[in-house]
Amino acid sequence: MTANELRQKYLDFFKSKNHAMISSASLIPENDPTVLFTTAGMHPLVPYLLGEKHPAGNRLTNSQKCIRTGDIDEVGDATHHTFFEMMGNWSLGDYFKKDSINFSWEFLTSSEWLNLNKNRLAVSVFQGDEDALYDEEAYKIWQEIFSQNNIPEARIAKLPKKNNWWGPAGTTGPCGPDTEIFYWVGDVDKVPESFNDDNDLWVEIWNNVFMQYNKNAEGVFELLKKPNVDTGLGLERVLAIINGKSDNYQTELFRGLINKIEALSHKKYGESPEVDKAMRITADHIKAATFIIGDDRGITPSNTDQGYVLRRLIRRAIRYGRQLGIEEVLWTKQIAQEAIFIYQNIYSELEKNKNLILETLDKEEEKFSRTLVQGEKEFMKWAITGSESAGLIPGEVAFNLFQSYGYPLEMTIEMAKEYGKEVDVTAFEIEFKKHQDLSRTASAGKFKGGLADASEETTKLHTAAHLLLAALRKVLGDGVTQKGSNITAERLRFDFSYSEKMTAEQIKETEDLVNGAIAADFPVICEELSLEEAKNRGAMGVFDSKYGERVKVYTASKLLADGSPDTNNAFSQEICGGPHVNNTGILGKFKIQKEESSSSGVRRIKAILE
Ligand code: SER
């Protein structure tokens, strides 16, 4: 079965259960400062999981592109990835545990669908703790299914929060107990009687989360008015299993990349565990970098936030490539080309942004190749002779490697480990802070911060961001599009496409336009439209839908006599999930505090409401 067939089968199955298909959202989350990337299919759906109405209905399904850096140390084994696709289905206050579990079972085991061997399956459920009760309901549903199918009950495990609780994706948001489904990838006649979490031959394939809670900014688990279901099935893992492959890198989603790495390094996949690991990391990281740069809200390597993660992925891949013996220069783009080829029909943005992807990789590789070798020499002085520091690489050395040789901290830590040493991270951070303002930098390990709840202040700033985009297009021209935004309760940060620094007059004019729209006290109206209608009307937004789905459009404008927004003369119209204020008049005074470069061709504005 090909990946395309598997994806389609999943969507068809849930369509047959009355789910509406929605498209994959961007990898760069909007309006959620608590995470850098979309880490799961539920992430773009947070407002709906918290109770907002979704225009496509209350049963949804899709395949979502995801980036996870939390598992980065496990990448290199057979089943973990930085970039992966998650097939998902959601019930927004509609069906709950019984249907959810039965849908999963039917899709996995029915001969009409995946027809997996039932005897290779096991599950786990939440055992309960001080925050939430033991999930007896899920246990009983599985018990019935397992007994009907003569599967030992010991294959249902009760596990703690560490295993069977999911979310929130960032620091706040929807979460709840989950039930996980595992597949035995060992010998078919050696399936253990009971499920054991420590055995890697049990591979987790599906996670069904029963979202009953919202974790708020105070860390309290509030019960949601309506409980939801959020599930995620790993495409790469299931593809490997169905095709009888012992690891995901042997499936068509990786094989082209591995072949290219073999050709460049003159080594063979499978020749040793070290070679396998290095090839897997190289393939995984360059694929992830390809998707991050190629996203429609894509970003380029930098020293903060997503740009830093991207830089770290590319540089780590280059280092592993060197270890494999790749001598060619500007080789990473050759691997990226393979990834673009594999996904071009599903994620058309990769083909569309191909030149940008290849050029960005070239530039980053060029930059790092110049300092990689010198940096290695510098590092080795400490790795081998640094016994005076008792196994600790001083923070100043790690900082110098970062500052002068472009070594991401995590890479130095990893190299140190290879020599049985540790990096003095605290000293690194002190050094780092001396040099720059680092309250939110990824390098210091502070991926999380700010608020992501729909507090009044964030909602106001969110509406202000819409007014800002509309004003920028009036001042700088229609070529301006949004490249990203990040909103906390204190300020908004807004990235947009424009290649020059804005003049003081342009900044003032933009502020005046936004303040004019605030003074006009425009109603902010939310309508549900088809994507086509939204587009024809000139609404801003990302038009990447493939399924003719319905979207929400927020319009800030005067009203016509019939009470509908005057869309021909609207100040701002944007496709957006919300939430927004009802009238612009309550926003206060809009002020741009900073206008600066974000990356090549992208400017960044920081603004507040006073
Ligand atoms: N959000 C859950 C997960 O990521 C289910 O999709 O595992």
Coordinates of C-alpha atoms and ligand atoms in Angstrom, one line a residue, residues 39-40 42 68 86 166 207 209 230-232, ligand 1:
T39 CA 2.9 19.4 17.0
A40 CA -0.4 17.5 16.5
M42 CA -5.4 19.0 17.3
R68 CA 8.1 17.6 17.1
M86 CA -0.7 12.5 11.8
W166 CA -2.4 14.0 26.5
N207 CA -3.7 7.7 20.4
V209 CA -7.5 11.4 23.6
D230 CA -9.0 14.0 19.5
T231 CA -7.1 11.1 17.8
G232 CA -3.9 10.8 16.0
Ligands
SER1 N1 -3.1 14.9 20.2 C1 -2.9 13.5 20.3 C2 -1.4 13.2 20.0 O1 -0.7 14.0 19.5 C3 -3.8 12.7 19.4 O2 -3.8 13.2 18.2 O3 -1.0 12.1 20.2

